[in-house]
Coordinates of C-alpha atoms and ligand atoms in Angstrom, one line a residue:
M1 CA -3.0 16.4 -4.2
R2 CA -2.9 15.4 -0.6
L3 CA -1.4 12.0 -0.1
L4 CA -1.3 10.0 3.2
L5 CA 0.8 6.9 3.5
L6 CA 0.3 3.9 5.9
A7 CA 3.0 1.4 6.6
S8 CA 4.2 -1.0 9.3
G9 CA 7.7 -2.0 8.5
T10 CA 11.0 -0.8 7.0
G11 CA 9.2 1.4 4.6
S12 CA 11.2 1.0 1.4
L13 CA 8.0 1.7 -0.6
V14 CA 7.3 4.8 1.4
Q15 CA 10.8 6.0 0.8
A16 CA 10.4 5.4 -2.9
V17 CA 7.2 7.5 -2.9
I18 CA 8.8 10.3 -0.9
D19 CA 11.7 10.4 -3.3
G20 CA 9.7 9.8 -6.4
L21 CA 7.1 12.6 -5.7
A22 CA 9.6 15.3 -4.7
N23 CA 9.2 18.3 -7.0
T24 CA 5.7 17.3 -8.0
G25 CA 2.4 18.8 -6.8
V26 CA 1.7 15.9 -4.5
E27 CA 2.0 16.7 -0.9
I28 CA 2.6 13.8 1.5
V29 CA 0.5 15.1 4.4
A30 CA 1.4 12.3 6.9
V31 CA 2.8 8.8 7.3
G32 CA 0.8 6.6 9.7
S33 CA 1.5 3.3 11.3
D34 CA 0.1 0.8 13.7
L35 CA 3.5 0.5 15.3
A36 CA 5.0 3.5 17.1
D37 CA 8.5 2.1 16.6
A38 CA 8.2 1.2 12.9
P39 CA 11.4 2.3 11.1
V40 CA 9.2 3.8 8.4
L41 CA 8.3 6.6 10.8
D42 CA 12.0 7.6 11.1
R43 CA 12.2 7.8 7.3
A44 CA 9.2 10.1 7.3
R45 CA 10.5 12.3 10.1
A46 CA 13.9 12.6 8.2
A47 CA 11.9 14.0 5.3
D48 CA 10.0 16.4 7.6
I49 CA 6.7 14.6 7.1
E50 CA 4.2 14.4 10.0
V51 CA 3.8 11.0 11.5
F52 CA 1.2 9.2 13.7
S53 CA 0.7 5.8 15.1
A54 CA -2.1 3.9 16.8
H55 CA -2.1 0.2 17.8
P56 CA -5.3 -1.7 18.3
R57 CA -4.2 -3.1 21.7
D58 CA -4.3 0.5 23.1
Y59 CA -8.1 0.7 22.4
A60 CA -11.0 -1.0 24.0
D61 CA -11.7 -3.1 20.9
R62 CA -11.0 -3.2 17.2
A63 CA -13.9 -1.0 16.4
A64 CA -12.6 1.7 18.8
W65 CA -9.2 1.6 17.1
D66 CA -10.8 1.7 13.7
Q67 CA -12.9 4.8 14.7
A68 CA -9.9 6.6 16.2
F69 CA -7.6 5.7 13.2
T70 CA -10.3 6.9 10.8
E71 CA -10.6 10.2 12.7
T72 CA -6.9 10.8 12.8
V73 CA -6.6 10.2 9.1
A74 CA -9.6 12.4 8.3
G75 CA -7.9 15.2 10.2
Y76 CA -5.3 15.3 7.4
S77 CA -8.0 15.6 4.6
P78 CA -6.2 13.3 2.2
D79 CA -7.3 12.9 -1.4
W80 CA -5.6 9.5 -1.6
I81 CA -4.4 7.0 1.0
V82 CA -1.8 4.4 0.2
S83 CA -1.3 1.3 2.2
A84 CA 2.4 0.7 1.4
G85 CA 3.2 -2.3 3.6
F86 CA 0.6 -1.6 6.2
M87 CA 0.2 -5.0 7.8
R88 CA -3.2 -4.6 9.4
I89 CA -6.6 -4.9 7.9
L90 CA -8.3 -1.5 7.6
G91 CA -11.6 -1.4 9.5
A92 CA -15.1 -1.0 8.3
S93 CA -15.3 2.7 9.4
F94 CA -12.1 3.5 7.6
V95 CA -13.1 1.8 4.4
S96 CA -16.6 3.3 4.4
R97 CA -15.1 6.8 5.0
F98 CA -12.3 6.7 2.4
G99 CA -13.5 3.9 0.1
G100 CA -12.4 4.4 -3.6
R101 CA -9.5 6.5 -2.4
I102 CA -7.4 3.8 -0.7
I103 CA -4.7 2.0 -2.7
N104 CA -2.8 -1.1 -1.6
T105 CA 0.1 -3.0 -3.0
H106 CA 0.1 -6.7 -2.5
P107 CA 3.1 -8.9 -3.4
A108 CA 1.3 -11.6 -5.4
L109 CA -1.0 -11.8 -8.4
L110 CA -4.4 -11.5 -6.8
P111 CA -6.7 -13.2 -6.4
A112 CA -3.9 -15.8 -5.8
F113 CA -2.2 -15.7 -2.4
P114 CA -4.0 -12.9 -0.5
G115 CA -3.1 -12.2 3.1
A116 CA 0.0 -11.4 5.1
H117 CA 2.4 -13.9 3.4
G118 CA 1.8 -13.6 -0.3
V119 CA 5.4 -14.2 -1.3
R120 CA 5.9 -17.2 1.0
D121 CA 2.5 -18.7 0.0
A122 CA 3.4 -18.5 -3.7
L123 CA 6.7 -20.3 -3.0
D124 CA 5.1 -22.9 -0.8
Y125 CA 2.5 -23.6 -3.4
G126 CA 5.1 -24.3 -6.1
A127 CA 4.0 -21.4 -8.3
K128 CA 6.3 -20.6 -11.2
V129 CA 5.1 -17.1 -11.7
T130 CA 4.0 -14.6 -9.1
G131 CA 4.2 -10.8 -9.0
T132 CA 2.5 -7.8 -7.5
T133 CA -1.0 -6.2 -7.6
I134 CA -1.9 -2.6 -7.1
H135 CA -5.5 -2.4 -6.2
L136 CA -8.2 -0.3 -4.6
V137 CA -9.1 -1.4 -1.0
D138 CA -12.6 -2.6 -0.2
E139 CA -14.0 -4.3 2.9
G140 CA -12.3 -7.6 2.1
V141 CA -8.7 -8.8 2.5
D142 CA -6.9 -8.0 -0.8
T143 CA -10.2 -8.2 -2.7
G144 CA -10.7 -4.7 -4.1
P145 CA -10.7 -3.7 -7.8
I146 CA -7.3 -4.2 -9.5
I147 CA -5.6 -1.2 -10.9
A148 CA -2.4 -2.9 -12.3
Q149 CA -0.5 -6.2 -12.1
F150 CA 3.0 -7.1 -12.8
P151 CA 4.3 -10.7 -13.2
V152 CA 7.6 -12.0 -11.8
V153 CA 9.0 -15.4 -12.9
I154 CA 10.1 -17.3 -9.8
E155 CA 13.7 -18.6 -10.2
P156 CA 14.6 -22.2 -9.1
N157 CA 15.4 -22.4 -5.4
E158 CA 14.7 -18.7 -4.9
T159 CA 14.3 -17.6 -1.3
E160 CA 11.4 -15.6 0.0
T161 CA 13.7 -12.6 0.8
V162 CA 15.3 -12.5 -2.6
L163 CA 11.9 -12.9 -4.4
H164 CA 10.2 -10.3 -2.3
E165 CA 13.0 -7.8 -3.0
R166 CA 12.6 -8.4 -6.7
I167 CA 8.8 -7.8 -6.3
K168 CA 9.3 -4.7 -4.2
A169 CA 11.6 -3.2 -6.8
I170 CA 8.6 -3.3 -9.2
E171 CA 6.2 -2.1 -6.5
R172 CA 8.4 1.0 -5.8
R173 CA 8.6 2.0 -9.5
E174 CA 4.9 1.3 -10.2
L175 CA 3.5 3.0 -7.1
V176 CA 5.4 6.2 -7.9
H177 CA 4.2 6.0 -11.5
L178 CA 0.6 5.6 -10.5
L179 CA 0.7 8.4 -7.9
R180 CA 2.3 10.7 -10.4
F181 CA -0.6 9.9 -12.8
L182 CA -3.2 10.5 -10.1
E183 CA -1.9 14.1 -9.5
H184 CA -3.7 15.0 -12.7
G185 CA -5.4 11.8 -13.9
T186 CA -8.6 10.0 -13.0
L187 CA -9.3 6.3 -12.5
E188 CA -12.6 5.1 -13.9
V189 CA -14.1 2.4 -11.8
S190 CA -17.1 0.3 -12.8
G191 CA -17.7 -2.6 -10.5
R192 CA -14.5 -4.6 -10.5
H193 CA -13.2 -2.9 -13.6
V194 CA -10.7 0.0 -13.4
S195 CA -9.7 1.8 -16.5
G196 CA -8.1 5.1 -17.6
Y197 CA -4.6 4.2 -16.3
T198 CA -1.6 2.8 -18.2
P199 CA 1.2 1.4 -16.1
S200 CA 4.8 2.2 -16.9
A201 CA 6.6 -0.2 -19.4
P202 CA 8.3 -3.2 -17.6
Ligands
LIG1 C1 5.6 -4.7 0.1 O1 5.9 -5.8 -0.6 C2 4.1 -4.5 0.1 O2 3.5 -4.8 -1.1 C3 3.7 -5.4 1.2 O3 4.6 -5.1 2.2 C4 5.9 -4.8 1.6 C5 6.4 -3.5 2.2 O4 7.8 -3.4 2.1 N1 2.3 -5.2 1.6 P1 8.6 -2.2 2.7 O5 8.4 -2.2 4.2 O6 8.1 -0.9 2.1 O7 10.0 -2.4 2.3

């Protein structure tokens, strides 16, 4: 299975996937970013994984970036693409080319708190429970069919950083578990409903 990872930041999820898939039949064919200086790219280089980056501001418009990004990714012939902390909305070309084979992790229980600040938005709203969602990517923002969800009870006075780290600990474990499943298993998708996969026990 050829796996391509997209990320923008520190890349602790990407690191977990690199570590968690070692000695499996999953090959991480590349790690891509919108940011040339994203620390995640150094993690990938350290693991001898190819990297690439492309920022929209270096293209005539968003559509041109989308097209170029799509072509670059297609060049690696991935079976699955994981947006593991990729902080940019994937474009229409990208989604139409790879739709059904793109996975995203979002640090909230969708459809609550979509967008770039899922953890902060849950705290600001006064939610008592939040969590993480692993889902397929469609054309919308955090709207695709849900593969798995994991609740996290918010502690009194918890900060965004502490809460996000607790959520990310679950994301790291569950993303690896899902990808190990996908090496041999198949997700069945019918409209919004995804079946055929059992997450690891909490
Ligand atoms: C994760 O919480 C992911 O769900 C979100 O961004 C975070 C990435 O964290 N989209 P890291 O950069 O891998 O530590």
